[in-house]
mmCIF file of C-alpha atoms in Angstrom:
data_model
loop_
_atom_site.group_PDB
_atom_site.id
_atom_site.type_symbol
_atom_site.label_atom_id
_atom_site.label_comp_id
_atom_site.label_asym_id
_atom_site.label_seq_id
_atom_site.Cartn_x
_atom_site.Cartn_y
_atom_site.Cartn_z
ATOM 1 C CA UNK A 1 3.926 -52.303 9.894
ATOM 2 C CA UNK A 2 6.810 -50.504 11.273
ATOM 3 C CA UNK A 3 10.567 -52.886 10.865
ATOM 4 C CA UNK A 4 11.255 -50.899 14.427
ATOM 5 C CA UNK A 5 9.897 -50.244 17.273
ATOM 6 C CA UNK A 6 11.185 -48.186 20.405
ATOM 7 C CA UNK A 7 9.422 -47.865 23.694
ATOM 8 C CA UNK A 8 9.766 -46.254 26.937
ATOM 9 C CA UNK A 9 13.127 -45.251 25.273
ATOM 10 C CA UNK A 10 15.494 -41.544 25.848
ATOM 11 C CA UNK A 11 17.331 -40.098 23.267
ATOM 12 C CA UNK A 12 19.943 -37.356 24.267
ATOM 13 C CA UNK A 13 22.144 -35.284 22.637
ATOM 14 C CA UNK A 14 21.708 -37.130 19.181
ATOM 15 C CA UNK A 15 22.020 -35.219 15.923
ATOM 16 C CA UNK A 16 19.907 -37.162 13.186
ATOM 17 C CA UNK A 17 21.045 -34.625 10.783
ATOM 18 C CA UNK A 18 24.406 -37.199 10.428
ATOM 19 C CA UNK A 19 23.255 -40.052 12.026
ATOM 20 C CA UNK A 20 20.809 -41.270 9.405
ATOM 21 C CA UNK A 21 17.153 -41.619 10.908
ATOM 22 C CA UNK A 22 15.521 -44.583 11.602
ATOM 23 C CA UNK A 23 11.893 -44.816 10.255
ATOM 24 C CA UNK A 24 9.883 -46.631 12.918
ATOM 25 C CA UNK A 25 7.506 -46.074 15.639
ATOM 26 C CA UNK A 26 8.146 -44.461 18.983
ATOM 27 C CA UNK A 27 6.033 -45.320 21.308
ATOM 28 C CA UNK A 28 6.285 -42.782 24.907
ATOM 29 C CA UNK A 29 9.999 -41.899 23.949
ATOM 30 C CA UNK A 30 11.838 -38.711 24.902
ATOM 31 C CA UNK A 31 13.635 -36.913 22.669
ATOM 32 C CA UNK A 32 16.352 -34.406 24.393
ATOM 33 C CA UNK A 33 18.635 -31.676 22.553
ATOM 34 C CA UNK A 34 18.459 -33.865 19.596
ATOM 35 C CA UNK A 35 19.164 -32.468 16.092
ATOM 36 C CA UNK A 36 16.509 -33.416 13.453
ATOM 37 C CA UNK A 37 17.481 -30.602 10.799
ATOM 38 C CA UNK A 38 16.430 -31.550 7.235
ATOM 39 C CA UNK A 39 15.756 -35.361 8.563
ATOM 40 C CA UNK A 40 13.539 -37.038 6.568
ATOM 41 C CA UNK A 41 10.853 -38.506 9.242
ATOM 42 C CA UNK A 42 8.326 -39.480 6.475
ATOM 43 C CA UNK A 43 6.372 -42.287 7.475
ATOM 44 C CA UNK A 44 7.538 -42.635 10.943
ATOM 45 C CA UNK A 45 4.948 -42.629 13.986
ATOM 46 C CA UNK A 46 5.900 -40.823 17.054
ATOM 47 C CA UNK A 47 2.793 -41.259 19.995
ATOM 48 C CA UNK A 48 2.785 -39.810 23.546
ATOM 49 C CA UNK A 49 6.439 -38.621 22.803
ATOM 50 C CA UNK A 50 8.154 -35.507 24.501
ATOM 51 C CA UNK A 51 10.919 -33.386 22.341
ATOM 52 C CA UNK A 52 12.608 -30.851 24.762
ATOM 53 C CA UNK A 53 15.249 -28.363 23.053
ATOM 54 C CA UNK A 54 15.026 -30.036 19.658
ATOM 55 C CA UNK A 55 15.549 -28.841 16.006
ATOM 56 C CA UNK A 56 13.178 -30.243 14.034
ATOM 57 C CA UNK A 57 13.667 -27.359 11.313
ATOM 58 C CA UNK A 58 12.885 -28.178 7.532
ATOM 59 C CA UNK A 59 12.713 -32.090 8.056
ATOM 60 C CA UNK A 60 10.149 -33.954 5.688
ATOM 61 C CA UNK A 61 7.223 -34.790 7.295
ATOM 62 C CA UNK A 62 5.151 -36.962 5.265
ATOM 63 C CA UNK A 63 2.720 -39.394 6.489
ATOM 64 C CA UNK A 64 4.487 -38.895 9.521
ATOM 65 C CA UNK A 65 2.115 -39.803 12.398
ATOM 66 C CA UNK A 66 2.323 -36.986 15.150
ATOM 67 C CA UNK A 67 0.006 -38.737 18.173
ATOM 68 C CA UNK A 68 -0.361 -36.814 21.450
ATOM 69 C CA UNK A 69 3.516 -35.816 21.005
ATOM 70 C CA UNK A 70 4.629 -32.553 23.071
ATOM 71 C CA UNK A 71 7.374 -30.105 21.818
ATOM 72 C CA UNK A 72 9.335 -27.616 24.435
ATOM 73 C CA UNK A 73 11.415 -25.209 23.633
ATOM 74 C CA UNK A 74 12.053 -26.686 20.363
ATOM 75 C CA UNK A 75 12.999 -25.345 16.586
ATOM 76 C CA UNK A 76 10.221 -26.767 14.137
ATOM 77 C CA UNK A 77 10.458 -24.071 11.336
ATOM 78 C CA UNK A 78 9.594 -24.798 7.920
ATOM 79 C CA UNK A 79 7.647 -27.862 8.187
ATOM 80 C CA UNK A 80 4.564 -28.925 6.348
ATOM 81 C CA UNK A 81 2.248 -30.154 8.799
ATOM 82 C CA UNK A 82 -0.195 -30.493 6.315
ATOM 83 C CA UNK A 83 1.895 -33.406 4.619
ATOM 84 C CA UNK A 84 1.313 -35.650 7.970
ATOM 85 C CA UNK A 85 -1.021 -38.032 8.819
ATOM 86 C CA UNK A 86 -4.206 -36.778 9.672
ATOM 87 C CA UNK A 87 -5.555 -39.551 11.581
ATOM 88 C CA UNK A 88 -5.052 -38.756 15.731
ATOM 89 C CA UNK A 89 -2.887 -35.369 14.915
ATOM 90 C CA UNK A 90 -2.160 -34.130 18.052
ATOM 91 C CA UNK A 91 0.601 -31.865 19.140
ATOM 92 C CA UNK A 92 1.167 -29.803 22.210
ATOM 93 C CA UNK A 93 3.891 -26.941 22.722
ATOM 94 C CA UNK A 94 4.919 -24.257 25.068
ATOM 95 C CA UNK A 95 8.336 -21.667 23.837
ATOM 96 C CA UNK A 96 9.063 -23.059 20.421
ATOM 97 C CA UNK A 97 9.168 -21.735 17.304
ATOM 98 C CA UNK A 98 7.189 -22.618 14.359
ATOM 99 C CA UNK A 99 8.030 -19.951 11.728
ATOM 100 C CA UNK A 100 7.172 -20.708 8.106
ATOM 101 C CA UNK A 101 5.307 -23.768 8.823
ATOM 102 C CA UNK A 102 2.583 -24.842 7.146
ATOM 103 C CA UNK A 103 -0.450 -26.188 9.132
ATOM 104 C CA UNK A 104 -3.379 -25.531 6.188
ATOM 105 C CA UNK A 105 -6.496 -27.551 7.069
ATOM 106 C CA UNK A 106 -5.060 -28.838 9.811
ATOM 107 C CA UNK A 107 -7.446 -29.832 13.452
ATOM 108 C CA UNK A 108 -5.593 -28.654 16.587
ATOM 109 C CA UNK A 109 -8.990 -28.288 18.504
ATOM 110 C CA UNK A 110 -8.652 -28.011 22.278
ATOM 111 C CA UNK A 111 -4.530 -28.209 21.673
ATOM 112 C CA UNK A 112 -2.350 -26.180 24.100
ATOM 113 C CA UNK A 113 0.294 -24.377 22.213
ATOM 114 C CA UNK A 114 1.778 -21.158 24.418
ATOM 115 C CA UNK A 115 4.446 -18.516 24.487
ATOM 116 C CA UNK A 116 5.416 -20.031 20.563
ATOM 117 C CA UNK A 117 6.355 -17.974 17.673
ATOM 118 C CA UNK A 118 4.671 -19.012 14.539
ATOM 119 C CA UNK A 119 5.528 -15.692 11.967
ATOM 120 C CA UNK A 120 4.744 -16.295 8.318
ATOM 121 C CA UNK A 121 2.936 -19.407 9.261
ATOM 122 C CA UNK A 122 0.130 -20.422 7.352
ATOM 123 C CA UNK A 123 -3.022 -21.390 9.565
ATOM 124 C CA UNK A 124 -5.454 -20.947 6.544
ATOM 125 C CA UNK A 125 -8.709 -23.669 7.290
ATOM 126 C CA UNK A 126 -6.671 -24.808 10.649
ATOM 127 C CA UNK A 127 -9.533 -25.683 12.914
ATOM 128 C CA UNK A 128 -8.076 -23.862 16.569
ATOM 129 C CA UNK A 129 -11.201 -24.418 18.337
ATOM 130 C CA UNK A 130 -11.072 -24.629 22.150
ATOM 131 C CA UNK A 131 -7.239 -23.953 21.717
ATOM 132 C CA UNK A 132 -4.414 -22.563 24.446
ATOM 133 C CA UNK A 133 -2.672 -20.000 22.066
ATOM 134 C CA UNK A 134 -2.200 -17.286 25.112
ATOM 135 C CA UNK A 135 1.776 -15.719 24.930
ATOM 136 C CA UNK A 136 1.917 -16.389 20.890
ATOM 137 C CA UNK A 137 3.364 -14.307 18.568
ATOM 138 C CA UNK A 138 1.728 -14.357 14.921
ATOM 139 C CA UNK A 139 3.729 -11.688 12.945
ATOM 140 C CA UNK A 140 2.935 -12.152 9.606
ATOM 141 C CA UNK A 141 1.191 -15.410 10.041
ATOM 142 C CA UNK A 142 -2.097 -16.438 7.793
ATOM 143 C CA UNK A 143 -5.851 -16.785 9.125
ATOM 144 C CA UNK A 144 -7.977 -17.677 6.326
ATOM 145 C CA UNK A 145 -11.255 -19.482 7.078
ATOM 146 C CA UNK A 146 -9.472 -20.058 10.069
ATOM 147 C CA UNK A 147 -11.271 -21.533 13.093
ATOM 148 C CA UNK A 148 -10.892 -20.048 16.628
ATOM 149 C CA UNK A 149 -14.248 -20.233 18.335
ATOM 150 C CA UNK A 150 -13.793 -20.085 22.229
ATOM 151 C CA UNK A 151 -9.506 -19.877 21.466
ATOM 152 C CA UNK A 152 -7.679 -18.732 24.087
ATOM 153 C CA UNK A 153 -5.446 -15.804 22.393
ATOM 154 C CA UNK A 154 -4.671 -13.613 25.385
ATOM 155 C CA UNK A 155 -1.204 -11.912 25.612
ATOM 156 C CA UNK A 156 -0.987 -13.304 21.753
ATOM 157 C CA UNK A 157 0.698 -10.433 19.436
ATOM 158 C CA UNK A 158 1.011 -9.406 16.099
ATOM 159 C CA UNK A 159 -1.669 -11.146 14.457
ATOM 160 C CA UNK A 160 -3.822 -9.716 11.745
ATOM 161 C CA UNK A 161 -7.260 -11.761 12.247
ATOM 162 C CA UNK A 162 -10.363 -11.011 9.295
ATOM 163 C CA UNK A 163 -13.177 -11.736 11.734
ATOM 164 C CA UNK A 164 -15.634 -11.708 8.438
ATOM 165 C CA UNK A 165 -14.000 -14.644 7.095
ATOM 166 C CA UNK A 166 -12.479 -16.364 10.217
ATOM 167 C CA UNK A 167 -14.842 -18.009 12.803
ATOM 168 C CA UNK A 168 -14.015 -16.091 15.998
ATOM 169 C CA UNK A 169 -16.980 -16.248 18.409
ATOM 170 C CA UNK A 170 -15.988 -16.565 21.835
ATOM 171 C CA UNK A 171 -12.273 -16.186 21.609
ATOM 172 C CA UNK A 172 -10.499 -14.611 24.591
ATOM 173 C CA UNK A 173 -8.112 -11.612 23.251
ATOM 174 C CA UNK A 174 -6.526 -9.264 25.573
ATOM 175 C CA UNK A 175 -5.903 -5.331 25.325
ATOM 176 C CA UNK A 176 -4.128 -3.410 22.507
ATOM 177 C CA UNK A 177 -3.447 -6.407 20.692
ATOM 178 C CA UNK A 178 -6.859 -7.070 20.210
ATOM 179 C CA UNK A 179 -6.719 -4.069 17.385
ATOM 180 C CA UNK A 180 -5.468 -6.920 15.197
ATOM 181 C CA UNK A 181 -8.852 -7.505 14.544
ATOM 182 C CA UNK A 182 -9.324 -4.678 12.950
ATOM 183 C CA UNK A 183 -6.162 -4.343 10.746
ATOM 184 C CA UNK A 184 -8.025 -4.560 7.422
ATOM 185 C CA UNK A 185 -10.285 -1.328 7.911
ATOM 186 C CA UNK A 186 -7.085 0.635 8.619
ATOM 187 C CA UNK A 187 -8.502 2.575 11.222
ATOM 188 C CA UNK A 188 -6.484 5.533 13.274
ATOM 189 C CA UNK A 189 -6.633 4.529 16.477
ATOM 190 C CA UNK A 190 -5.678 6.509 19.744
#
């Protein structure tokens, strides 16, 4: 049981990184231009929240609840995913960046996550399934046992996908990136 609880509730222009963070749970709160660099948010739950043009870079995440939340244009690089609460994961984003985040065994199927950066990210064991991914750029990023079946990865770039040991049937890619599929035979093409 949570000692606070905020609903219905908009947060502008805070930075967290001085103000010290309150663990609680947010319930439908909006989180604008708010700074959450290097905030410890372990153990707070966040559901049906919206975070538009917010740094969440290298803040703790664990046990953090993550429920149907919805990132825009926001900074979340360096988190571990991995380290929040599994139960009702779900995250949404369109043009934010999630470079050297970790997001290993992981379920984001059916999630809508578009025009996002996520280089050096590691999506080893993520389950992608039925996912948006179109407009993402994966430079660098890590697909091992990786589940996209029937992933929507058109206009994605930069990714270097094993389909031997990455599930991959169905996925939409578009034309030249799809050559990222082939990165490991190191093939000439023309």
């Amino acid at each position: 049981m949570y000692e606070q609880f905020f609903a219905d509730e908009q947060f502008n222009n805070r930075d967290f990184s001085k103000d010290e963070f309150e663990t609680a749970d947010y319930e439908n709160c909006s989180f604008i231009n708010c700074n959450f660099s290097g905030c410890d948010l372990s153990g707070s739950r966040f559901t049906e929240c919206d975070f538009d043009e917010c740094d969440l870079s290298n803040s703790k995440l664990q046990k953090t609840a993550l429920q149907d939340c919805h990132f825009s244009n926001c900074k979340l690089i360096g988190l571990n995913f991995d380290h929040c609460e599994c139960f009702g994961f779900s995250i949404s984003a369109e043009d934010s960046v999630f470079d050297h985040s970790i997001f290993y065994n992981i379920n984001l199927s059916g999630t809508r996550i578009v025009n996002s950066r996520f280089r050096n990210t590691d999506l080893s064991a993520c389950d992608l399934s039925n996912s948006d991914l179109s407009g993402c750029d994966f430079q660098d990023s890590i697909f091992e046992k990786t589940n996209l079946e029937k992933a929507n990865l058109k206009d994605a770039k930069h990714y270097n996908i094993d389909p031997e040991n990455n599930k991959i049937s169905g996925a939409r890619f578009s034309i030249p990136e799809v050559t990222g599929l082939l990165y490991k035979y190191k093939l000439r093409i023309d």
